[in-house]
Structure formats: structure tokens, C-alpha cells
Coordinates of C-alpha atoms in Angstrom, one line a residue:
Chain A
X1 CA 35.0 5.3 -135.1
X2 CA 35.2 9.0 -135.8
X3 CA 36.0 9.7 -139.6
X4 CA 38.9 11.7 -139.2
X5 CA 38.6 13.2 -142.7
X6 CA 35.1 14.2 -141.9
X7 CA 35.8 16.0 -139.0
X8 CA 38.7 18.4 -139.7
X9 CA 38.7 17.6 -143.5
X10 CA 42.9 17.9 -142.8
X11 CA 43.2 16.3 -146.3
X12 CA 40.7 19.2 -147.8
X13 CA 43.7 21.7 -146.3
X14 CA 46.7 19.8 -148.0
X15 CA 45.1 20.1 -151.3
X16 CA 44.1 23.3 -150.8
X17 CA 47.9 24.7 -149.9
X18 CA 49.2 23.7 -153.4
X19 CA 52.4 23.0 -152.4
X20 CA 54.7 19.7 -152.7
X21 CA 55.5 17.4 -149.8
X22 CA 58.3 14.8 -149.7
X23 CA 56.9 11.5 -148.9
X24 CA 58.1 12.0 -144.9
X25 CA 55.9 15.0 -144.9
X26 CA 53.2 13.0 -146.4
X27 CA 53.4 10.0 -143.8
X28 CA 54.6 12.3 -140.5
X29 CA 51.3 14.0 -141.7
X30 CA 49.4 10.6 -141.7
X31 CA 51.3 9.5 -138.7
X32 CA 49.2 12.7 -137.1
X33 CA 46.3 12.2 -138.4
X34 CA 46.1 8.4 -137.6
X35 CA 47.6 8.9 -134.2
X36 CA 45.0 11.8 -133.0
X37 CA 42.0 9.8 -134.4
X38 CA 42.9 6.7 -132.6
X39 CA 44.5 7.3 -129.0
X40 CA 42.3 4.8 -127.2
X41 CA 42.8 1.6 -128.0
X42 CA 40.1 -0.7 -129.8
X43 CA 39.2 -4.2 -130.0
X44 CA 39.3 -6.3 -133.8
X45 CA 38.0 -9.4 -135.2
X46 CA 41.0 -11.1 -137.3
X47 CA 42.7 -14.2 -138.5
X48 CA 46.4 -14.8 -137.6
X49 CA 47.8 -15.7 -140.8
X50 CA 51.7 -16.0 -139.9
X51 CA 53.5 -15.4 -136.8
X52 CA 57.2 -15.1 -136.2
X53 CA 59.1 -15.1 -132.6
X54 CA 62.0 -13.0 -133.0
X55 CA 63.8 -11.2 -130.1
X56 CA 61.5 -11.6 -127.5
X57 CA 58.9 -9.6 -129.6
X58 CA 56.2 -11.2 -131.7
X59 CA 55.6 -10.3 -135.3
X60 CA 51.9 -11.0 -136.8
X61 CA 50.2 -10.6 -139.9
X62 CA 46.7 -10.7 -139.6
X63 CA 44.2 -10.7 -142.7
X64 CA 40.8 -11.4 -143.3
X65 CA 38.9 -13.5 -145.7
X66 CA 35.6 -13.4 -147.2
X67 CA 33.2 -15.7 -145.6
X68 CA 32.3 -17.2 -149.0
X69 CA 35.3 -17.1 -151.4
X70 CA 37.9 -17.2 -149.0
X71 CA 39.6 -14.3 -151.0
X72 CA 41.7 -11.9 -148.9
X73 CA 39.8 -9.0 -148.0
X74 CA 42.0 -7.0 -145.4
X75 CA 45.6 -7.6 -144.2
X76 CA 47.7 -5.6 -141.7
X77 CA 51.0 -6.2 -139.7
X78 CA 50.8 -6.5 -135.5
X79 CA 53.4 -7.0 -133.2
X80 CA 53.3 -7.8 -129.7
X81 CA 56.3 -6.0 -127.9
X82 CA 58.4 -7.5 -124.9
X83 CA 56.8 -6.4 -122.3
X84 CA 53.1 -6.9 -123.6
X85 CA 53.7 -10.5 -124.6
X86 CA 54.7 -11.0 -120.7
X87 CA 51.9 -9.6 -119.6
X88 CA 49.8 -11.6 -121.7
X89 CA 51.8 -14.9 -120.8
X90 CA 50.7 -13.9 -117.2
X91 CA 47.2 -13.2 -118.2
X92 CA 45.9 -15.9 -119.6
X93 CA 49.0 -18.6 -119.1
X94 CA 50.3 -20.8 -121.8
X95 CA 46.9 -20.5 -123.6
X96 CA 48.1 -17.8 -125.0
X97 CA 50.8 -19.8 -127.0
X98 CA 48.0 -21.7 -128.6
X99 CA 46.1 -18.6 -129.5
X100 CA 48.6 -16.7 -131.3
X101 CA 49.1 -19.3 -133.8
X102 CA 48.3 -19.6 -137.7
X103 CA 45.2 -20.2 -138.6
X104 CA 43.7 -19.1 -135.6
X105 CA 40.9 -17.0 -135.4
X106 CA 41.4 -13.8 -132.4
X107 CA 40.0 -11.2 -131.0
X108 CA 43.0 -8.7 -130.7
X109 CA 42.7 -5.4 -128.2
X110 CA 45.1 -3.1 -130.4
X111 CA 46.2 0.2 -130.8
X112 CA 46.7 1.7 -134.4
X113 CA 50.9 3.3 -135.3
X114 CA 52.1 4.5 -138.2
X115 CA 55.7 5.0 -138.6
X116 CA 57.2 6.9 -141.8
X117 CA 59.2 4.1 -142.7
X118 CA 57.5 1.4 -141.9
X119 CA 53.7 2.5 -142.5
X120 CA 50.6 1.4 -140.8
X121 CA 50.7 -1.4 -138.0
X122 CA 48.7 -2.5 -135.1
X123 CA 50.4 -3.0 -131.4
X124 CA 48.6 -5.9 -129.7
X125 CA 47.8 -5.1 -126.0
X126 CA 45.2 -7.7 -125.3
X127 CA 43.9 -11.0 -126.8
X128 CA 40.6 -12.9 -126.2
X129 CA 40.5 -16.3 -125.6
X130 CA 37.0 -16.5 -125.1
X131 CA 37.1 -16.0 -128.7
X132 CA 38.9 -18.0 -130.0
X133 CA 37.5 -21.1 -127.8
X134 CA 34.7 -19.9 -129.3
X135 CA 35.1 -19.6 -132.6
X136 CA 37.0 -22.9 -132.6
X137 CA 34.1 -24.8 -130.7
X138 CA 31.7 -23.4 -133.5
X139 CA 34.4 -24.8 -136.0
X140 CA 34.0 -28.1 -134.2
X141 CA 30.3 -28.5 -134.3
X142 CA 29.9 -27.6 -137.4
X143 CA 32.6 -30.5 -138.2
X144 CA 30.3 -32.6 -136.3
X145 CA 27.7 -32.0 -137.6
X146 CA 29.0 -32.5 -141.1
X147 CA 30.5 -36.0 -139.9
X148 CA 27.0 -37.3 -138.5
X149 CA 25.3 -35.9 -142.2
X150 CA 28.0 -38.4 -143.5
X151 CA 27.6 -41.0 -142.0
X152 CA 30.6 -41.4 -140.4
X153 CA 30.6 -42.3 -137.1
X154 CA 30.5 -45.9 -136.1
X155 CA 32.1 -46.8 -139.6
X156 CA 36.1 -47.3 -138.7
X157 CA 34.2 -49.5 -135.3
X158 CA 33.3 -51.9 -138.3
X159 CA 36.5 -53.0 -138.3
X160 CA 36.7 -56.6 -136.7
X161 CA 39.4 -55.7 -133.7
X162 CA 41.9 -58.7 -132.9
X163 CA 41.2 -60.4 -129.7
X164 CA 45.0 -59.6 -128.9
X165 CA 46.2 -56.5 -129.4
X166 CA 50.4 -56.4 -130.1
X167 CA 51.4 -54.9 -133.3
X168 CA 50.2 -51.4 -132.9
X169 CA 51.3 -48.1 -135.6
X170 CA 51.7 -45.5 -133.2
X171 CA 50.9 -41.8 -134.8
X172 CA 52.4 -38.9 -132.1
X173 CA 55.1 -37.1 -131.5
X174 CA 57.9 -39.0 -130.1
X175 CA 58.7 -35.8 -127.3
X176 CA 54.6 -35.7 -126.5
X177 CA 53.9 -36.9 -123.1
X178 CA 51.6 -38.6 -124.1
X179 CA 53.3 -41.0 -125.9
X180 CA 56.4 -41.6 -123.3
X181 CA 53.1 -42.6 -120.8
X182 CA 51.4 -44.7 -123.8
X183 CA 55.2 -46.6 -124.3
X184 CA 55.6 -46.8 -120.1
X185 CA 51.8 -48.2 -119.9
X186 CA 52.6 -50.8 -123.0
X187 CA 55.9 -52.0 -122.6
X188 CA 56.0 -52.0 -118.3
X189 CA 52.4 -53.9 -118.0
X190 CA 51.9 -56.0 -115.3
X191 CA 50.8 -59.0 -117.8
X192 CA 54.5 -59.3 -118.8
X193 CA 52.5 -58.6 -122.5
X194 CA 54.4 -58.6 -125.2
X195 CA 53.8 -55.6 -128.2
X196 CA 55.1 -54.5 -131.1
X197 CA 55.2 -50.2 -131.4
X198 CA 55.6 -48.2 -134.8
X199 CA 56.0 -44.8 -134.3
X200 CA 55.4 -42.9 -136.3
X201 CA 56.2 -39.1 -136.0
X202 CA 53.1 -36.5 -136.5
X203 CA 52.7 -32.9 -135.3
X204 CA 50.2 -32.9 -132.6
X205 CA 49.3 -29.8 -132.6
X206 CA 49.1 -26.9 -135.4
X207 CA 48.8 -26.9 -139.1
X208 CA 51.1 -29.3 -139.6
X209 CA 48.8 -31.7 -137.4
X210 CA 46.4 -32.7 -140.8
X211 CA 49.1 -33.2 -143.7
X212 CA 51.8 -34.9 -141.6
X213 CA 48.7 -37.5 -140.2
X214 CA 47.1 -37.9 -143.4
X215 CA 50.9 -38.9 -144.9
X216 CA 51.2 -41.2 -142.0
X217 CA 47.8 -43.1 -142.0
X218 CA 48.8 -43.4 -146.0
X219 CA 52.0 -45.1 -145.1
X220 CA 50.2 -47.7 -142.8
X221 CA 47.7 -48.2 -145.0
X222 CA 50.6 -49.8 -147.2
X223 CA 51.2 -52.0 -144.3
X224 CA 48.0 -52.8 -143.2
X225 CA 48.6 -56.5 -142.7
X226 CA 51.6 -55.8 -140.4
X227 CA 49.3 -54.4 -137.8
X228 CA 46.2 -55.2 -135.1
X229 CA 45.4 -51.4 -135.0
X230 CA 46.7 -47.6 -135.0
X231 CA 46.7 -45.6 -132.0
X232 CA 46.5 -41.9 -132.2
X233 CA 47.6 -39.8 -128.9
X234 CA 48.6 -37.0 -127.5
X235 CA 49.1 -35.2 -123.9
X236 CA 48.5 -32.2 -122.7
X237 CA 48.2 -29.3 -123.9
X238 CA 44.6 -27.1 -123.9
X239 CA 41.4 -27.4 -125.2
X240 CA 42.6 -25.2 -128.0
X241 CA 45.5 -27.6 -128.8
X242 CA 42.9 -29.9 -130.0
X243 CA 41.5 -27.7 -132.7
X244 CA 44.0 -29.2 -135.2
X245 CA 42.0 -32.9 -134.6
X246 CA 38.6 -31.3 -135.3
X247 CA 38.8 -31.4 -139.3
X248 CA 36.6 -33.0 -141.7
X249 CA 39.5 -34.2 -144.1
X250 CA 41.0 -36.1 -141.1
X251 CA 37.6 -37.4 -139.6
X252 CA 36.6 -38.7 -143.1
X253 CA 40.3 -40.6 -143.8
X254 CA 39.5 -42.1 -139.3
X255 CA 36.3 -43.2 -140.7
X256 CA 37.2 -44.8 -143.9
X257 CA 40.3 -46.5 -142.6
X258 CA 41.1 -50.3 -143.1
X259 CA 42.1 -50.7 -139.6
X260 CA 40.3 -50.3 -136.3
X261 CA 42.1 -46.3 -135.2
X262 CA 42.0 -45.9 -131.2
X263 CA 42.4 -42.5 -130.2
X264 CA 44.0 -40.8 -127.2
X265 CA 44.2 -37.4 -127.9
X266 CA 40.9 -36.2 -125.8
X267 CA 40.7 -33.6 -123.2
X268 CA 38.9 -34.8 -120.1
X269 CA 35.8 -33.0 -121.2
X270 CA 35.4 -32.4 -124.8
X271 CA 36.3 -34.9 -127.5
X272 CA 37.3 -33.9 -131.1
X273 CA 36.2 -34.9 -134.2
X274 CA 38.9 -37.8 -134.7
X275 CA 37.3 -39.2 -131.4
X276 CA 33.8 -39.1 -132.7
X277 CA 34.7 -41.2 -135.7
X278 CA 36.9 -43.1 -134.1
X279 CA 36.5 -46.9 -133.5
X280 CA 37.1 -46.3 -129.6
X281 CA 38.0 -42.8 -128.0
X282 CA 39.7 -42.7 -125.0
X283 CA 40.6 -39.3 -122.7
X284 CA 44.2 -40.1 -122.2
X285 CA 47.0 -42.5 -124.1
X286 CA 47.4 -44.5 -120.6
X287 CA 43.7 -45.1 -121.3
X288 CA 44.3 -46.5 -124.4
X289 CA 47.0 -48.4 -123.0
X290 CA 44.7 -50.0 -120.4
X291 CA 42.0 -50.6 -123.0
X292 CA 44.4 -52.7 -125.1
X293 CA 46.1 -54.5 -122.1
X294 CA 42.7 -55.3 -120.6
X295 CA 41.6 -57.0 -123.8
X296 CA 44.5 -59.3 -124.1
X297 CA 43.7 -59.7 -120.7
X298 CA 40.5 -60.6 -121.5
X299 CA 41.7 -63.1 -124.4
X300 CA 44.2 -64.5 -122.2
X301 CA 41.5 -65.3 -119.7
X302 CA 39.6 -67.1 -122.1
X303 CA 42.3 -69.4 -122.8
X304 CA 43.0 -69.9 -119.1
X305 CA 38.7 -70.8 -118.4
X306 CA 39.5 -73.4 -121.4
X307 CA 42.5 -74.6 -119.5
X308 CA 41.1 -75.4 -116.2
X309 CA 37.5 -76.4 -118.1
X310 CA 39.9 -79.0 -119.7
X311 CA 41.9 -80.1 -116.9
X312 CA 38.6 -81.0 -114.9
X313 CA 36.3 -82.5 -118.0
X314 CA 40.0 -84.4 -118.3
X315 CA 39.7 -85.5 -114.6
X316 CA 35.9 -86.3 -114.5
X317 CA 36.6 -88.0 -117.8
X318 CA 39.2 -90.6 -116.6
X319 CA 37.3 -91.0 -113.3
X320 CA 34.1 -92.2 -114.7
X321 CA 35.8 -94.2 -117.3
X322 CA 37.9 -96.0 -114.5
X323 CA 34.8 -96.0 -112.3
X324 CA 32.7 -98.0 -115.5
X325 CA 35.8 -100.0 -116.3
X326 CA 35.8 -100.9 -113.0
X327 CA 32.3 -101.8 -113.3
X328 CA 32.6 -103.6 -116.6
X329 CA 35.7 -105.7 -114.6
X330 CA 32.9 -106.9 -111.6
X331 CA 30.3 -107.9 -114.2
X332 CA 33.0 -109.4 -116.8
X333 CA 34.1 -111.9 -113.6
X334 CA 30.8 -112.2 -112.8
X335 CA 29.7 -113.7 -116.1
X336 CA 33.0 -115.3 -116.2
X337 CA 32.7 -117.3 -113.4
X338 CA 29.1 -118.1 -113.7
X339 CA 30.7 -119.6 -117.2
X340 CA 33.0 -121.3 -116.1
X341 CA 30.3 -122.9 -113.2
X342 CA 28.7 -124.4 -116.3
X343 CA 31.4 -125.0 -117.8
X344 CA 32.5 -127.7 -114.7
X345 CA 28.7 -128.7 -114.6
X346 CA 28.8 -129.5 -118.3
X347 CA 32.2 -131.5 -118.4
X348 CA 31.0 -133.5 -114.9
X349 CA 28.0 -134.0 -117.0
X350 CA 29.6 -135.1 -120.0
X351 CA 31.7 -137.2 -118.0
X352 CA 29.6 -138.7 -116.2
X353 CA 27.4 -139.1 -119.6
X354 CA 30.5 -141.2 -121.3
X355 CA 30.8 -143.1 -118.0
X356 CA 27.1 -144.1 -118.1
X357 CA 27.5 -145.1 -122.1
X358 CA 31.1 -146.4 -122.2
X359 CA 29.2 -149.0 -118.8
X360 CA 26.4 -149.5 -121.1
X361 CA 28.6 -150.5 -124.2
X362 CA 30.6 -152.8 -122.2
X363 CA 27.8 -154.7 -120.4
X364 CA 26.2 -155.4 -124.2
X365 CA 29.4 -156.4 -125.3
X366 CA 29.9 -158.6 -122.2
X367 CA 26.7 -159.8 -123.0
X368 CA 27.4 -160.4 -126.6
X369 CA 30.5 -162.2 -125.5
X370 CA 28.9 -164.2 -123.7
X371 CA 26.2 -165.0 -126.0
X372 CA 28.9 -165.5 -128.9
X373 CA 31.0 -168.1 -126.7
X374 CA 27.7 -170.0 -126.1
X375 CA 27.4 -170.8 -129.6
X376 CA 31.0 -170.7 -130.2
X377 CA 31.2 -174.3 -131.8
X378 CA 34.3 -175.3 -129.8
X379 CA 32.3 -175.0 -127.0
X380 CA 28.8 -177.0 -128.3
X381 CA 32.1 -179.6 -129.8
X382 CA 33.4 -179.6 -126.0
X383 CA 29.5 -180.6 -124.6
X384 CA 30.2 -184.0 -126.6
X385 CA 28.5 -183.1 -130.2
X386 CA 30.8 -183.4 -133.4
X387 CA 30.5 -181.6 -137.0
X388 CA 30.5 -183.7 -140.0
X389 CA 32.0 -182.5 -143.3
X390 CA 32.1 -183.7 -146.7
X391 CA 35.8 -184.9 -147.0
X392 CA 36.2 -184.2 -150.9
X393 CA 34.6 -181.1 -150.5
X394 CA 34.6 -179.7 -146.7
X395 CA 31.1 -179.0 -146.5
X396 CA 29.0 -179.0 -143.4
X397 CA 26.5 -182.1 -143.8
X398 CA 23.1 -180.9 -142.0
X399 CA 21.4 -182.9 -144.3
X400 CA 21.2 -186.5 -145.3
X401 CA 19.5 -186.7 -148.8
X402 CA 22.6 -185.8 -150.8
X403 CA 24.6 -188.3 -149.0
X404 CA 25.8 -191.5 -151.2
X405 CA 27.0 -194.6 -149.6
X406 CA 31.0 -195.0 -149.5
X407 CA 31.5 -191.2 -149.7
X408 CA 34.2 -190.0 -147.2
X409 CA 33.1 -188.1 -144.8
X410 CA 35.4 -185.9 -142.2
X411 CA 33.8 -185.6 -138.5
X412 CA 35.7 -183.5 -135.8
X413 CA 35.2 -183.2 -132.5
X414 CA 36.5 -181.2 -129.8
X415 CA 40.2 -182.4 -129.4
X416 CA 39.7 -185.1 -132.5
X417 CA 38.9 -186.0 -136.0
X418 CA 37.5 -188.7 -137.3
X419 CA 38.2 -190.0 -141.2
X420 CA 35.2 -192.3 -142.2
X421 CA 33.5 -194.2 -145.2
X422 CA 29.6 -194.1 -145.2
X423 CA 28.2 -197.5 -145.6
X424 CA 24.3 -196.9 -144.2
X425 CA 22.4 -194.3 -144.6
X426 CA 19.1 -193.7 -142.5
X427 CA 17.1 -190.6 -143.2
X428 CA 14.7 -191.0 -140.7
X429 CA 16.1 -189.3 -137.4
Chain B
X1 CA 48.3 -69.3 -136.5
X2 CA 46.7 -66.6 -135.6
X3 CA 44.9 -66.4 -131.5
X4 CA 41.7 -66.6 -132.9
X5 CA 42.4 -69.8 -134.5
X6 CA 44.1 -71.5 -132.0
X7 CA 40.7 -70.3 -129.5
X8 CA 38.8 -71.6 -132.0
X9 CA 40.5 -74.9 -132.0
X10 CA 40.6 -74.9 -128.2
X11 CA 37.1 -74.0 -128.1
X12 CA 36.2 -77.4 -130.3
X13 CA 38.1 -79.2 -128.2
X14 CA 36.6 -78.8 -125.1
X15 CA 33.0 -78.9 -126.6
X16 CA 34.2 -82.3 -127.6
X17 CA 34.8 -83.6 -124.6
X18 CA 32.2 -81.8 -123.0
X19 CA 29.7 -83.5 -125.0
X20 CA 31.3 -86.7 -124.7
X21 CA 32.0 -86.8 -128.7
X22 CA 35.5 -86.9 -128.1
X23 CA 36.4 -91.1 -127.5
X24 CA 38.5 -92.2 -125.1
X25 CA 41.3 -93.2 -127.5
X26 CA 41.8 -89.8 -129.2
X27 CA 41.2 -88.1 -125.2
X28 CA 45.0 -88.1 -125.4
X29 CA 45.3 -86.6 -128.7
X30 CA 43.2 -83.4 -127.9
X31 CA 44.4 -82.8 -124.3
X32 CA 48.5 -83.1 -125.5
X33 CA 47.2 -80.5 -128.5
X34 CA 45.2 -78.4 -126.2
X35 CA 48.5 -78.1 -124.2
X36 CA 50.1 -77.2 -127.5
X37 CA 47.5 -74.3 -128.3
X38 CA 47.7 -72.6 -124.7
X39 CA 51.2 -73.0 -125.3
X40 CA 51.5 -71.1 -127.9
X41 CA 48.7 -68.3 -127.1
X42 CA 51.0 -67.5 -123.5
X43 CA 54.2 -67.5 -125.6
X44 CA 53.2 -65.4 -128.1
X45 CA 51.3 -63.3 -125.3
X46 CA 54.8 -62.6 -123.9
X47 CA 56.8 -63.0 -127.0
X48 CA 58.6 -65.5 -125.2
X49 CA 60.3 -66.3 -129.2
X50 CA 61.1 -62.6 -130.0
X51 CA 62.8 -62.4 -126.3
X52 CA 64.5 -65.5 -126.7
X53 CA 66.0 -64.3 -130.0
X54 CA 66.5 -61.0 -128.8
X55 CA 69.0 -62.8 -126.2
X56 CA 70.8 -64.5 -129.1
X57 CA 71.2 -61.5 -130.8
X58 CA 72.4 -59.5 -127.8
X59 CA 75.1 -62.7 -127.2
X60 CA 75.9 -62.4 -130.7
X61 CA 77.1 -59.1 -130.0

């Protein structure tokens, strides 16, 4: 840049002249001055630290910071006119709206004004993008790299998932497309699945992206119980629209969260830092949809293998028991009728056994009957012999020697008796 | 109960009768509470309750 004071040395000839100029004079002569050393125009390095839509022209104020303390070391005002915002809207499409926002680091093609009111100001001609993608993709590795010196990726994935899926905190922005595909995807499934949503509203894009999901996630974390996981998502939008999710604050509060956090608010190509740390990234919300469907899915599956496992072990298990009970019945008659064989062949025996006895008694009885009335003494009395008693006393007299002559003696016979009075007695026979 | 508990469950019933544990008196038992669990895991899959409440509420109005 060509020091304008160097090579005229106009300022040298003002104080030279002595004389005093009214303030106009003083910035008309600046306005020159500015305005001859900087016709072409040239390309800066800035941050954008507020921007303001007003009229259909575009009012910036752009500062830099130092590297180390962050302190403001430059600021000037831009504006982007009418017709040079359209022109950049056809340029570089609606990337352009995601560039010229706070925060965002640009590389501006601008031409230097001053005006005697307003003062110094920059007209923005060009932006570009190239830069910031770039300086936002160095922002995102070096988030990166910060999370893996952490340790923090893999540590939300610690958290046990349910095996169904149904009460779900939603963080998005209820007018993101995103989300109206995330509610179709969940609440239209083909399962007929059941599932509780909580939305609950965040900025997805911009500065207000990190306080508004920090407040959220502290909210749910209050509820924790109430829910099988948080879903974060988001649609559309650039590459550059993701920025907001590539911050260490918000990767460290992913990481460290009491609940399993899925995320849906990839591009198809990159991811962010929230996805790195995330328990499961996905590219789109209708993927995290799918995921979630797909694992109740899975669960209800499970439940249906048990089901049929069931039915058939049921089956197999009443077959085989009627097939051994029927067994069981063959050999139980079997035995039972082999019983009841020697059961007959013992009773026939026995019977047969009491015959043979009862025959046996009889005959010994007959025998003994018969034997008893052959020395029944009616019937030796009826063969003609006689029994003599003692008259006084009734005994039998078998014997002579006590015998006295003139005793009475008694003598019956079979259909007799006989009264007599002893008057020998002979003791030889 | 939660669906991991009622898997669970499930899961011990079959490996019951699977290893022939299970006797045939309490067979029964474990296929009528079997029924019970799957039951429950499909219904609360479809929040069969939550519709069928939702329908009382909406008759209500």
C-alpha cells in the first residue's frame, strides 16, 4: 500500500499554510487524500463482529482481535449496498448468508470511503468463501484435536442404550427440516411403533446454537429418568452451517452426558465435533430415525424368535410326554395284566390248596369218627358186653379185689339195667 | 417392568424348557406367563394403553 503521507507529504502542506480549517475542510481534505490513495479495490482479513439487514443493504462492523489476548485490535464499519449483496447472492448462492454472519471469520474484497459526516468505512464488493470454509475447518480440527487429547470420544457411547427406543428429548428447531422428517420417520413407521417426542427448541445454526443447547441438555439432564435418549438434528443447510456444532464447550457437555445423545446434524461428508463425541452419528435425522426404529425392530424380533422357540419346545414338549405316557400306558397294562395272570394262578392255587386240606381234614375226621364210634361204649354194650358200676358209688368196677360180698352193684347193658347184690366173688378170670 | 426385564424373564423361560428343567406341571404356568410378557412387550411397542386412553380422552371431549 502506498503511504500517502510519504508520497506528497499533503499533511506537511496543511501545517505549513497556518491557517484554520473547519472540521468539513479537514475530512473533505481526508476524504481526498483517502480516496486518491485507494482507488483500486483491495482484499482484507477480518472478523464479522455484528451484522444488521436493513433496507436491502447490509451494515457490518468488522474488528480484529489479537491472536493471544483476544483484545480488540482494529475495528471499522462495512456495508454491503443493494446491488452488491445481489450480486453476491448470485455469486456464491445462499453460502453467502452463512458467511456474513457474527463470529465468522472473512476474507472481504473492499474498497476504502470516507464521508465528512460519517468518517471512514469500507464498501464490500466481494467475499471469500474459500476462506472462511477454511478458517472454519482449521477451527474444527483443532476442536478435534483437542477432544481426542481429552479423551472424549467414545465416552457418551458408555452409556448402556435401551433395547427399545420411545421416550426420546428432541433438541432442534421445530421449523428445521430436519426435524419435520425426524417426526414423519418416527411417528409414520411401518412397525406401527409407538414413541414419545420432547422437543425441545434450539437454534441450529449461529451463536445462539451453544448457549440455547447447553440450557437445553441442562434441562434434560433434570429429567433424565424420563428418557431412553436425546436426539440432536438438523437439515440442511451448508457445510458452514455446521460451524456452530464444532465447539469444545458443547463436545465436552455430548461427551459427559448421562444419557446416550444421537446426533443428526451431519453433512453427507464431514461430521462435526458433536458427531465425534457422540454416542452414534448419523448424516441425516431420517437416519437417526431408522437407527432407532430398526433397533426396536431388532428387540421386537427377539421377542418374536422366543415366541415361536416357545410355541415349538411347547409342541415337542407335549408330544414326547404323550408319546412316553403312552408308553408308560402299554407297559403299566402289561405289568397289570401279567399281575393279575398271577393273581388268578395264585387264587386257583389257593383254592385248590383249601380243597386238597379242607378233603384231608375231613377224611381224618371221618376216620376219627369212625374210630370214636368203634369204641363208642353203646356200641361194644350193643355187641352183648355190659358195664358194671358200684351202685352206692357209680364207679366203673374193672377190678375185683375191692369188691365185698352183698355190695350192690349196678350193670347196664345196651337197652337194660340190671340192680344186683354180690354174693360170690371169684378173682381168678 | 421395563423390556429388558420382561426379555430377561422370557429368555429364562425358554432355557427352562429347553433344558427340560421346567416340569410338566408348572409347563402351564410359564407358557400362560410367557404369553403375558410378549403381551406386554407388543403393547407397549405400540402403546396400545396410551392409544386406548388417548381414545377415552378424545370421547371425553
Amino acid at each position: 500500500m502506498n503511504n500517502p503521507l510519504n508520497k506528497k507529504n499533503p499533511y506537511l502542506a496543511l501545517l505549513m499554510d497556518k491557517r484554520i480549517y473547519s472540521l468539513f475542510e479537514l475530512n473533505r481534505y481526508i476524504k481526498e487524500v483517502l480516496t486518491l490513495n485507494f482507488e483500486i479495490p483491495l482484499w482484507i482479513e477480518a472478523e464479522i463482529s455484528q451484522i444488521k439487514f436493513s433496507r436491502n443493504h447490509v451494515y457490518v462492523d468488522l474488528v480484529e482481535k489479537d491472536d493471544t489476548t483476544d483484545q480488540l485490535k482494529a475495528f471499522a464499519r462495512a456495508n454491503i449496498w443493494y446491488r452488491a449483496h445481489q450480486m453476491l447472492k448470485t455469486r456464491h448462492g445462499s453460502l453467502i448468508d452463512d458467511i456474513l454472519r457474527a463470529g465468522q471469520a472473512v476474507k472481504l474484497l473492499v474498497s476504502v470511503t470516507f464521508h465528512e459526516r460519517y468518517g471512514y468505512s469500507l464498501n464490500i464488493h466481494d467475499v471469500d468463501p474459500e476462506f472462511t470454509i477454511g478458517k472454519l475447518e482449521i477451527e474444527r480440527q483443532q476442536v478435534i484435536a483437542q477432544i481426542k487429547t481429552e479423551k472424549l470420544i467414545g465416552l457418551n457411547a458408555k452409556n448402556p442404550l435401551n433395547s427399545v427406543v420411545q421416550r426420546i428429548a428432541v433438541l432442534s428447531s421445530e421449523s428445521a427440516a430436519g426435524y419435520q422428517d425426524f417426526l414423519k420417520s418416527m411417528i409414520h413407521n411401518p412397525f406401527d411403533y409407538y414413541a414419545e417426542l420432547l422437543l425441545y427448541p434450539i437454534s441450529v445454526q449461529g451463536t445462539q446454537v451453544k448457549p440455547r443447547l447447553l440450557h437445553a441438555l441442562r434441562q434434560i439432564e433434570q429429567q433424565a429418568d424420563d428418557f431412553d435418549c436425546v436426539v440432536i438434528i438438523r437439515g440442511g443447510g451448508s457445510r458452514l452451517d455446521l460451524a456452530a456444532f464444532d465447539d469444545l464447550d458443547i463436545a465436552r457437555r455430548i461427551a459427559g452426558f448421562g444419557l446416550p445423545i444421537l446426533t443428526g446434524i451431519g453433512h453427507e461428508i464431514d461430521i462435526c465435533a458433536a458427531d465425534v463425541v457422540a454416542w452414534q452419528h448419523f448424516k441425516t435425522p431420517t437416519a437417526v430415525a431408522e437407527f432407532i426404529l430398526q433397533r426396536n425392530r431388532s428387540f421386537e424380533d427377539a421377542i418374536d424368535q422366543i415366541s415361536y422357540r416357545l410355541q415349538y419346545l411347547v409342541q415337542d414338549y407335549v408330544h414326547s410326554e404323550r408319546a412316553s405316557l403312552a408308553k408308560a400306558g402299554h407297559l403299566l397294562m402289561r405289568v397289570l395284566h401279567q399281575s393279575v395272570t398271577q393273581l388268578d394262578q395264585w387264587n386257583r392255587a389257593i383254592a385248590q390248596q383249601a380243597d386238597l386240606n379242607l378233603n384231608t381234614q375231613k377224611t381224618i375226621l371221618q376216620n376219627l369218627e369212625r374210630v370214636l364210634g368203634l369204641v363208642h361204649p353203646d356200641q361194644i354194650l350193643r355187641r352183648g358186653y355190659s358195664m358194671t358200676m358200684n351202685a352206692d358209688t357209680g364207679e366203673l368196677i374193672t377190678n375185683g379185689e375191692n369188691l365185698k360180698k352183698g355190695s350192690k352193684i349196678h350193670s347196664r347193658f345196651i337197652n337194660f339195667t340190671l340192680e344186683s347184690t354180690i354174693d360170690h366173688i371169684n378173682l381168678t378170670p | 417392568m421395563t423390556y429388558e426385564q420382561a426379555l430377561n424373564e422370557l429368555q429364562e423361560i425358554l432355557s427352562g424348557l429347553e433344558s427340560g428343567e421346567t416340569p410338566l406341571a408348572q409347563l402351564p404356568i410359564a407358557v400362560q406367563r410367557a404369553g403375558v410378557l410378549i403381551r406386554f412387550c407388543k403393547d407397549e411397542l405400540r402403546g396400545v394403553e396410551n392409544a386406548l386412553s388417548d381414545r377415552v380422552y378424545d370421547e371425553e371431549e
